[in-house]
PDB file of C-alpha atoms in Angstrom:
ATOM      1  CA  UNK A   1       0.000   0.000   0.000  1.00 49.00           C
ATOM      2  CA  UNK A   2       1.469   3.375  -0.926  1.00 49.00           C
ATOM      3  CA  UNK A   3       1.433   6.469   1.283  1.00 50.00           C
ATOM      4  CA  UNK A   4      -1.257   8.095  -0.835  1.00 50.00           C
ATOM      5  CA  UNK A   5      -3.668   5.309   0.089  1.00 51.00           C
ATOM      6  CA  UNK A   6      -2.725   5.465   3.773  1.00 59.00           C
ATOM      7  CA  UNK A   7      -3.467   9.094   4.591  1.00 55.00           C
ATOM      8  CA  UNK A   8      -5.597  11.849   3.207  1.00 60.00           C
ATOM      9  CA  UNK A   9      -5.549  14.541   5.917  1.00 60.00           C
ATOM     10  CA  UNK A  10      -2.911  16.767   7.443  1.00 61.00           C
ATOM     11  CA  UNK A  11      -0.687  14.888   9.871  1.00 58.00           C
ATOM     12  CA  UNK A  12       1.854  16.134  12.362  1.00 56.00           C
ATOM     13  CA  UNK A  13       5.193  14.476  13.060  1.00 55.00           C
ATOM     14  CA  UNK A  14       6.943  14.601  16.393  1.00 51.00           C
ATOM     15  CA  UNK A  15      10.579  14.431  17.325  1.00 47.00           C
ATOM     16  CA  UNK A  16      11.752  11.025  18.518  1.00 41.00           C
ATOM     17  CA  UNK A  17      11.750  12.163  22.155  1.00 48.00           C
ATOM     18  CA  UNK A  18       8.027  12.912  22.451  1.00 57.00           C
ATOM     19  CA  UNK A  19       7.012  12.490  26.063  1.00 69.00           C
ATOM     20  CA  UNK A  20       3.271  12.546  26.641  1.00 80.00           C
ATOM     21  CA  UNK A  21       2.093  14.029  29.914  1.00 83.00           C
ATOM     22  CA  UNK A  22      -0.395  11.173  30.373  1.00 90.00           C
ATOM     23  CA  UNK A  23      -1.051   7.575  29.339  1.00 93.00           C
ATOM     24  CA  UNK A  24      -2.184   6.548  25.846  1.00 94.00           C
ATOM     25  CA  UNK A  25      -3.991   3.235  25.315  1.00 96.00           C
ATOM     26  CA  UNK A  26      -5.217   1.380  22.221  1.00 98.00           C
ATOM     27  CA  UNK A  27      -8.221  -0.831  22.902  1.00 97.00           C
ATOM     28  CA  UNK A  28      -9.402  -3.517  20.500  1.00 97.00           C
ATOM     29  CA  UNK A  29     -12.618  -4.760  22.046  1.00 92.00           C
ATOM     30  CA  UNK A  30     -11.762  -5.461  25.695  1.00 91.00           C
ATOM     31  CA  UNK A  31      -8.086  -6.039  24.881  1.00 94.00           C
ATOM     32  CA  UNK A  32      -5.364  -3.413  25.298  1.00 96.00           C
ATOM     33  CA  UNK A  33      -2.591  -3.339  22.674  1.00 95.00           C
ATOM     34  CA  UNK A  34       0.767  -1.823  23.602  1.00 92.00           C
ATOM     35  CA  UNK A  35       1.545   1.417  21.763  1.00 93.00           C
ATOM     36  CA  UNK A  36       5.250   1.743  21.066  1.00 89.00           C
ATOM     37  CA  UNK A  37       5.064   5.182  19.492  1.00 88.00           C
ATOM     38  CA  UNK A  38       2.639   7.858  18.367  1.00 89.00           C
ATOM     39  CA  UNK A  39       3.816   8.515  14.798  1.00 87.00           C
ATOM     40  CA  UNK A  40       1.394  11.231  13.726  1.00 86.00           C
ATOM     41  CA  UNK A  41      -1.939  12.724  14.717  1.00 88.00           C
ATOM     42  CA  UNK A  42      -4.726  14.913  13.360  1.00 89.00           C
ATOM     43  CA  UNK A  43      -8.368  15.408  14.357  1.00 94.00           C
ATOM     44  CA  UNK A  44      -9.165  12.874  11.618  1.00 95.00           C
ATOM     45  CA  UNK A  45      -6.820  10.038  12.513  1.00 94.00           C
ATOM     46  CA  UNK A  46      -3.482   8.820  13.765  1.00 93.00           C
ATOM     47  CA  UNK A  47      -0.532   6.647  12.865  1.00 92.00           C
ATOM     48  CA  UNK A  48       0.860   4.334  15.529  1.00 93.00           C
ATOM     49  CA  UNK A  49       3.653   1.856  16.016  1.00 91.00           C
ATOM     50  CA  UNK A  50       2.331  -1.085  18.054  1.00 94.00           C
ATOM     51  CA  UNK A  51       3.521  -4.483  19.244  1.00 90.00           C
ATOM     52  CA  UNK A  52       1.058  -6.618  17.256  1.00 91.00           C
ATOM     53  CA  UNK A  53      -0.774  -6.449  13.953  1.00 91.00           C
ATOM     54  CA  UNK A  54      -4.392  -5.297  14.065  1.00 95.00           C
ATOM     55  CA  UNK A  55      -6.559  -6.354  11.120  1.00 96.00           C
ATOM     56  CA  UNK A  56      -7.640  -3.708   8.631  1.00 96.00           C
ATOM     57  CA  UNK A  57     -11.271  -2.803   9.290  1.00 97.00           C
ATOM     58  CA  UNK A  58     -11.048  -3.460  13.039  1.00 97.00           C
ATOM     59  CA  UNK A  59     -12.931  -1.051  15.294  1.00 98.00           C
ATOM     60  CA  UNK A  60     -10.630   0.410  17.939  1.00 98.00           C
ATOM     61  CA  UNK A  61     -10.638   3.007  20.693  1.00 98.00           C
ATOM     62  CA  UNK A  62      -7.777   5.342  21.541  1.00 97.00           C
ATOM     63  CA  UNK A  63      -7.848   6.475  25.167  1.00 97.00           C
ATOM     64  CA  UNK A  64      -5.739   9.239  26.726  1.00 95.00           C
ATOM     65  CA  UNK A  65      -5.661   9.764  30.487  1.00 94.00           C
ATOM     66  CA  UNK A  66      -3.943  12.837  31.916  1.00 91.00           C
ATOM     67  CA  UNK A  67      -4.457  14.941  35.053  1.00 88.00           C
ATOM     68  CA  UNK A  68      -7.868  13.414  35.765  1.00 90.00           C
ATOM     69  CA  UNK A  69      -9.071  13.827  32.170  1.00 90.00           C
ATOM     70  CA  UNK A  70     -10.104  10.743  30.207  1.00 96.00           C
ATOM     71  CA  UNK A  71     -10.568  11.203  26.447  1.00 97.00           C
ATOM     72  CA  UNK A  72     -11.827   8.257  24.374  1.00 97.00           C
ATOM     73  CA  UNK A  73     -11.943   8.375  20.577  1.00 98.00           C
ATOM     74  CA  UNK A  74     -13.358   5.626  18.345  1.00 98.00           C
ATOM     75  CA  UNK A  75     -11.895   4.725  14.992  1.00 98.00           C
ATOM     76  CA  UNK A  76     -11.325   2.128  12.314  1.00 98.00           C
ATOM     77  CA  UNK A  77      -7.993   0.627  11.245  1.00 98.00           C
ATOM     78  CA  UNK A  78      -7.473   1.708   7.619  1.00 97.00           C
ATOM     79  CA  UNK A  79      -4.158  -0.037   7.091  1.00 95.00           C
ATOM     80  CA  UNK A  80      -1.710  -2.137   9.066  1.00 93.00           C
ATOM     81  CA  UNK A  81       1.587  -3.741   8.241  1.00 90.00           C
ATOM     82  CA  UNK A  82       5.008  -4.850   9.389  1.00 89.00           C
ATOM     83  CA  UNK A  83       7.176  -1.942  10.432  1.00 80.00           C
ATOM     84  CA  UNK A  84      10.236  -1.353   8.282  1.00 71.00           C
ATOM     85  CA  UNK A  85      12.669  -1.183  11.168  1.00 61.00           C
ATOM     86  CA  UNK A  86      16.099  -2.446  12.094  1.00 60.00           C
ATOM     87  CA  UNK A  87      15.114  -2.531  15.751  1.00 57.00           C
ATOM     88  CA  UNK A  88      15.148  -5.910  17.454  1.00 54.00           C
ATOM     89  CA  UNK A  89      11.713  -7.480  17.564  1.00 57.00           C
ATOM     90  CA  UNK A  90      10.242  -5.214  14.907  1.00 70.00           C
ATOM     91  CA  UNK A  91       6.660  -4.140  15.268  1.00 87.00           C
ATOM     92  CA  UNK A  92       3.692  -2.987  13.259  1.00 92.00           C
ATOM     93  CA  UNK A  93       2.586   0.358  11.886  1.00 93.00           C
ATOM     94  CA  UNK A  94      -1.050   1.182  11.541  1.00 95.00           C
ATOM     95  CA  UNK A  95      -3.297   4.004  10.459  1.00 95.00           C
ATOM     96  CA  UNK A  96      -6.548   4.741  12.261  1.00 97.00           C
ATOM     97  CA  UNK A  97      -9.356   6.915  10.907  1.00 97.00           C
ATOM     98  CA  UNK A  98     -11.349   8.541  13.720  1.00 98.00           C
ATOM     99  CA  UNK A  99     -15.159   8.602  13.602  1.00 97.00           C
ATOM    100  CA  UNK A 100     -16.209  11.902  12.019  1.00 95.00           C
ATOM    101  CA  UNK A 101     -19.389  11.947  14.122  1.00 96.00           C
ATOM    102  CA  UNK A 102     -17.198  12.393  17.227  1.00 95.00           C
ATOM    103  CA  UNK A 103     -15.264  15.427  15.978  1.00 97.00           C
ATOM    104  CA  UNK A 104     -15.446  17.276  19.325  1.00 97.00           C
ATOM    105  CA  UNK A 105     -13.671  14.363  21.038  1.00 97.00           C
ATOM    106  CA  UNK A 106     -11.243  13.974  18.122  1.00 96.00           C
ATOM    107  CA  UNK A 107     -10.193  17.623  18.429  1.00 95.00           C
ATOM    108  CA  UNK A 108      -9.958  17.318  22.231  1.00 95.00           C
ATOM    109  CA  UNK A 109      -7.587  14.349  21.852  1.00 94.00           C
ATOM    110  CA  UNK A 110      -5.517  16.134  19.203  1.00 90.00           C
ATOM    111  CA  UNK A 111      -5.170  19.224  21.406  1.00 89.00           C
ATOM    112  CA  UNK A 112      -4.368  17.204  24.535  1.00 89.00           C
ATOM    113  CA  UNK A 113      -1.589  15.312  22.748  1.00 86.00           C
ATOM    114  CA  UNK A 114      -0.072  18.302  20.959  1.00 81.00           C
ATOM    115  CA  UNK A 115      -0.490  21.261  23.328  1.00 75.00           C
ATOM    116  CA  UNK A 116       2.704  20.631  25.260  1.00 64.00           C
ATOM    117  CA  UNK A 117       4.717  19.578  22.212  1.00 59.00           C
ATOM    118  CA  UNK A 118       6.877  22.446  21.034  1.00 46.00           C
ATOM    119  CA  UNK A 119       8.779  20.561  18.345  1.00 44.00           C
ATOM    120  CA  UNK A 120       5.809  19.777  16.137  1.00 46.00           C
ATOM    121  CA  UNK A 121       5.967  20.295  12.399  1.00 51.00           C
ATOM    122  CA  UNK A 122       3.559  19.609   9.595  1.00 52.00           C
ATOM    123  CA  UNK A 123       4.513  16.573   7.514  1.00 55.00           C
ATOM    124  CA  UNK A 124       4.623  16.641   3.754  1.00 52.00           C
ATOM    125  CA  UNK A 125       4.724  13.732   1.363  1.00 48.00           C
TER     126      UNK A 125
END
């Protein structure tokens, strides 16, 4: 799958040392999947590096807990594949499209994850 098929909205890339102020969880049904890295984010979706492959079309929930706030955003896995990495153990990259009907929550999550990040830049390509 080429990058054009994977994303169609603005995304934001973070430096490798992104430290979230809270805890970010990926839930697939009742199961929590370990998130290795937040790759990009917009109010419309996100790219993640995770420890296991999640099937395309799966319904997921991204949950962020910080300072007593608990933001939950629903989405669908648009693409998923083996990460092209030299790191031991590898991993999987995935793209999630957030539910457009929950835009208020999507924007709240985007703002919560990016507000304290000073080294954010818009990605091109």
